[in-house]
Structures are given as structure tokens and as C-alpha cells.
């Protein structure tokens, strides 16, 4: 079935520390894994993504890793800043006959304390 | 430019009203999506249009009626809604290449049904 589990549901870190959010997907047809950041009153904003033929991707302070065998993928944020505080969603893309479907994890509330 | 615009930002309607939500993108994307997001929950897919044709309908009640007049515009017509339909309605778009399309979200319309 289509399911994405995300942990933890809330995460509090001190400014400058690292934050890690983990997701597990169930559908082996999933081939694309985006991460979105959603601030209060706004739509989800893509922050990084990874495709199934890549194991790791980094963009400045943000990195994502993918383990296809275990069906795990993780978001790593280093040197966290107060403006990183938001809700983060992982997602798995499932190809359909026409278009593709994103299945989201439940979300992680990240609080960065200054 | 990765901008998806949505109007109105906020909408309050009674259960007997008819209203429409509008979404627009000028990125040349050929796939457009409607999602529903309840408070503290992830977005849930409602509809997908691929090349102006409805390709995915996630068993949404008929009181929600999507329309794609052209490749840049997406509407969601609302009629006889229930209070439990109150939510943030998000529009997204992607290239329409099927596998691993990056979806870009708009800011959403906050809908309240009285």
C-alpha cells in the first residue's frame, strides 16, 4: 500500500545544533522523494529532493540520504538557525498512468531555540 | 520563477453557497494538482490534471468539482459544502513528465464553511 511514516513528530534543538528527520516508505515503485518546509499560513516549499538512483544529495546546510533497500530516507539540517523553525514534510512520489502522486509523511514540527 | 498563485487567500461560505477557488501558474507546467490540508495534518491529494485532462480523482465528493480551462489555470468549484470541508486548499503544478516530477505549491486558500 501507499504509506510514508515520519519521525519524530516534534523536534527541539538548540541553535547551531543539527536536526535529523527520518522517513520510511512502503511502495517500492516510489522513485522520487522531496522534502517540504511549511511555515505558518503558507504553502509547502520544496527545500531538497532526491531520486531513486542517488544515495545522497547536499545543498549548503541541508542534506538528504536515501537507502532504497531499506526504504528509508532522511533529512539532515546542520548549524540550525531560528528561521529553520517550521513543519517539515517528507514525501514519496508514486508514478501513475498519467501524472504522479505524492504521499506525505505526517510532518515534523522543528523548533530551533536561540 | 517557480510561482503558483491562488485566489482568494481566505474564503468564508455558507453551506448553500457556490464559490470557486482559482490557481494559476506560468511556468509552462502541464500537470496541476489540488490538495486539501487540515490543521496539523499533511496535504492530501484530491485531483490531478495532466495536459488539461483529469487523470486522478481520489474519490472526492461531488460537491467539489475541478476544472482546467487551459494549461495555466485550474479551478475548484465548491457547492453545498459541509463544515468539515473547512481546510487549507493547496494548488500545485509540475512539468507533467510523470516520473519524479517536482511539484511546486501555491500559498493556499483558507476555506471556512459555516
Tab-separated table of N, CA and C in Angstrom, chain A residues 2 29 31-32 36 38 41-46 49 51-52 89 93-96 98-102 104-107 109, chain B residues 31 33 35 37 40-45 48 50 55-56 58 88 90 94 98-108 110:
chain	number	residue	atom	x	y	z
A	2	UNK	N	0.190	2.384	-0.014
A	2	UNK	CA	0.894	3.663	-0.052
A	2	UNK	C	0.946	4.245	1.346
A	29	UNK	N	7.537	1.099	-5.801
A	29	UNK	CA	7.521	1.831	-7.073
A	29	UNK	C	7.910	3.301	-6.897
A	31	UNK	N	9.887	6.560	-6.672
A	31	UNK	CA	11.161	6.819	-7.337
A	31	UNK	C	11.694	8.228	-7.106
A	32	UNK	N	10.983	9.012	-6.305
A	32	UNK	CA	11.366	10.407	-6.117
A	32	UNK	C	10.893	10.834	-4.736
A	36	UNK	N	9.578	19.062	2.022
A	36	UNK	CA	8.952	20.374	2.006
A	36	UNK	C	9.009	20.986	3.397
A	38	UNK	N	7.056	23.913	5.634
A	38	UNK	CA	5.829	24.710	5.642
A	38	UNK	C	5.819	25.615	6.866
A	41	UNK	N	0.725	29.521	7.916
A	41	UNK	CA	-0.038	30.333	6.983
A	41	UNK	C	0.471	30.320	5.557
A	42	UNK	N	1.433	29.431	5.252
A	42	UNK	CA	1.999	29.382	3.901
A	42	UNK	C	1.853	27.984	3.308
A	43	UNK	N	2.080	27.900	2.004
A	43	UNK	CA	2.081	26.604	1.354
A	43	UNK	C	3.409	25.904	1.535
A	44	UNK	N	3.455	24.595	1.311
A	44	UNK	CA	4.727	23.863	1.420
A	44	UNK	C	5.738	24.367	0.394
A	45	UNK	N	6.980	24.508	0.842
A	45	UNK	CA	8.063	24.981	-0.027
A	45	UNK	C	9.086	23.861	-0.174
A	46	UNK	N	9.400	23.497	-1.405
A	46	UNK	CA	10.402	22.459	-1.643
A	46	UNK	C	11.769	22.938	-1.164
A	49	UNK	N	15.353	17.533	-2.742
A	49	UNK	CA	14.729	16.297	-3.188
A	49	UNK	C	15.815	15.319	-3.618
A	51	UNK	N	16.365	11.493	-5.990
A	51	UNK	CA	15.763	10.498	-6.878
A	51	UNK	C	16.313	9.126	-6.542
A	52	UNK	N	15.618	8.105	-7.001
A	52	UNK	CA	15.913	6.753	-6.541
A	52	UNK	C	17.260	6.226	-7.022
A	89	UNK	N	7.814	18.208	5.944
A	89	UNK	CA	7.134	17.015	5.434
A	89	UNK	C	8.039	16.276	4.465
A	93	UNK	N	6.997	9.893	-4.146
A	93	UNK	CA	6.237	10.048	-5.375
A	93	UNK	C	5.969	8.682	-5.983
A	94	UNK	N	4.714	8.417	-6.268
A	94	UNK	CA	4.318	7.144	-6.850
A	94	UNK	C	3.864	7.402	-8.279
A	95	UNK	N	4.543	6.815	-9.249
A	95	UNK	CA	4.133	7.060	-10.634
A	95	UNK	C	2.783	6.410	-10.933
A	96	UNK	N	1.893	7.181	-11.574
A	96	UNK	CA	0.604	6.673	-12.009
A	96	UNK	C	0.620	6.636	-13.533
A	98	UNK	N	-1.076	8.407	-15.589
A	98	UNK	CA	-0.966	9.802	-16.025
A	98	UNK	C	-0.653	10.648	-14.802
A	99	UNK	N	0.475	11.240	-14.742
A	99	UNK	CA	0.845	12.060	-13.600
A	99	UNK	C	1.484	11.230	-12.505
A	100	UNK	N	1.816	11.860	-11.422
A	100	UNK	CA	2.377	11.141	-10.286
A	100	UNK	C	1.715	11.632	-9.009
A	101	UNK	N	1.736	10.798	-8.013
A	101	UNK	CA	1.032	11.079	-6.770
A	101	UNK	C	2.045	11.204	-5.644
A	102	UNK	N	1.969	12.279	-4.872
A	102	UNK	CA	2.818	12.438	-3.694
A	102	UNK	C	2.071	11.924	-2.475
A	104	UNK	N	2.489	11.942	1.540
A	104	UNK	CA	3.255	12.690	2.527
A	104	UNK	C	3.354	11.932	3.849
A	105	UNK	N	4.458	12.170	4.548
A	105	UNK	CA	4.546	11.775	5.942
A	105	UNK	C	3.701	12.712	6.788
A	106	UNK	N	3.564	12.379	8.072
A	106	UNK	CA	2.677	13.135	8.962
A	106	UNK	C	3.241	14.500	9.339
A	107	UNK	N	4.531	14.718	9.117
A	107	UNK	CA	5.136	16.010	9.415
A	107	UNK	C	5.929	16.010	10.712
A	109	UNK	N	7.393	18.915	13.492
A	109	UNK	CA	7.484	20.305	13.931
A	109	UNK	C	8.890	20.515	14.476
B	31	UNK	N	1.023	19.660	-15.640
B	31	UNK	CA	0.273	18.910	-14.627
B	31	UNK	C	-0.067	19.860	-13.486
B	33	UNK	N	-2.477	20.210	-9.683
B	33	UNK	CA	-2.994	19.380	-8.598
B	33	UNK	C	-3.806	20.215	-7.609
B	35	UNK	N	-4.857	19.841	-3.553
B	35	UNK	CA	-4.689	19.135	-2.299
B	35	UNK	C	-5.573	19.797	-1.241
B	37	UNK	N	-5.646	20.296	2.993
B	37	UNK	CA	-4.815	20.141	4.183
B	37	UNK	C	-5.588	20.610	5.410
B	40	UNK	N	-2.686	20.756	11.180
B	40	UNK	CA	-1.707	19.840	11.774
B	40	UNK	C	-1.658	18.484	11.073
B	41	UNK	N	-2.049	18.462	9.806
B	41	UNK	CA	-2.011	17.239	9.003
B	41	UNK	C	-1.252	17.502	7.710
B	42	UNK	N	-0.795	16.457	7.039
B	42	UNK	CA	-0.133	16.666	5.744
B	42	UNK	C	-1.157	16.915	4.645
B	43	UNK	N	-0.713	17.459	3.524
B	43	UNK	CA	-1.626	17.636	2.371
B	43	UNK	C	-2.124	16.276	1.874
B	44	UNK	N	-3.372	16.242	1.448
B	44	UNK	CA	-3.964	15.035	0.872
B	44	UNK	C	-4.403	15.343	-0.560
B	45	UNK	N	-3.986	14.501	-1.478
B	45	UNK	CA	-4.307	14.710	-2.883
B	45	UNK	C	-5.805	14.569	-3.136
B	48	UNK	N	-5.763	15.414	-9.938
B	48	UNK	CA	-4.608	15.708	-10.783
B	48	UNK	C	-5.105	15.924	-12.200
B	50	UNK	N	-3.567	16.319	-16.002
B	50	UNK	CA	-2.376	16.145	-16.801
B	50	UNK	C	-2.732	16.516	-18.236
B	55	UNK	N	-6.765	13.234	-14.611
B	55	UNK	CA	-6.115	11.928	-14.646
B	55	UNK	C	-6.216	11.181	-13.324
B	56	UNK	N	-6.374	11.893	-12.221
B	56	UNK	CA	-6.507	11.252	-10.922
B	56	UNK	C	-7.610	11.957	-10.132
B	58	UNK	N	-9.187	11.295	-6.420
B	58	UNK	CA	-9.047	10.458	-5.236
B	58	UNK	C	-10.373	10.285	-4.494
B	88	UNK	N	-7.280	24.162	4.475
B	88	UNK	CA	-6.432	24.903	3.548
B	88	UNK	C	-6.411	24.125	2.234
B	90	UNK	N	-4.738	23.638	-1.295
B	90	UNK	CA	-3.471	23.939	-1.948
B	90	UNK	C	-3.517	23.507	-3.403
B	94	UNK	N	3.436	20.847	-11.822
B	94	UNK	CA	4.708	20.207	-12.161
B	94	UNK	C	4.817	20.105	-13.672
B	98	UNK	N	5.601	12.898	-15.560
B	98	UNK	CA	5.200	11.619	-14.998
B	98	UNK	C	6.103	11.155	-13.880
B	99	UNK	N	7.265	10.647	-14.224
B	99	UNK	CA	8.095	10.051	-13.203
B	99	UNK	C	8.959	11.109	-12.508
B	100	UNK	N	8.761	11.210	-11.189
B	100	UNK	CA	9.628	12.091	-10.429
B	100	UNK	C	9.486	13.558	-10.750
B	101	UNK	N	8.270	13.994	-11.061
B	101	UNK	CA	8.028	15.414	-11.278
B	101	UNK	C	8.115	16.185	-9.978
B	102	UNK	N	8.820	17.315	-9.984
B	102	UNK	CA	8.842	18.183	-8.812
B	102	UNK	C	7.560	19.000	-8.795
B	103	UNK	N	6.861	18.962	-7.683
B	103	UNK	CA	5.627	19.722	-7.538
B	103	UNK	C	5.900	20.996	-6.748
B	104	UNK	N	5.415	22.116	-7.279
B	104	UNK	CA	5.560	23.410	-6.632
B	104	UNK	C	4.180	23.860	-6.159
B	105	UNK	N	4.115	24.251	-4.900
B	105	UNK	CA	2.840	24.580	-4.278
B	105	UNK	C	2.591	26.082	-4.250
B	106	UNK	N	1.310	26.436	-4.318
B	106	UNK	CA	0.893	27.795	-4.073
B	106	UNK	C	0.707	28.042	-2.581
B	107	UNK	N	0.324	29.260	-2.204
B	107	UNK	CA	0.185	29.605	-0.784
B	107	UNK	C	-1.093	29.065	-0.153
B	108	UNK	N	-2.042	28.638	-0.995
B	108	UNK	CA	-3.263	28.047	-0.457
B	108	UNK	C	-4.396	29.045	-0.292
B	110	UNK	N	-7.464	29.541	2.422
B	110	UNK	CA	-8.021	29.096	3.708
B	110	UNK	C	-9.532	29.184	3.624
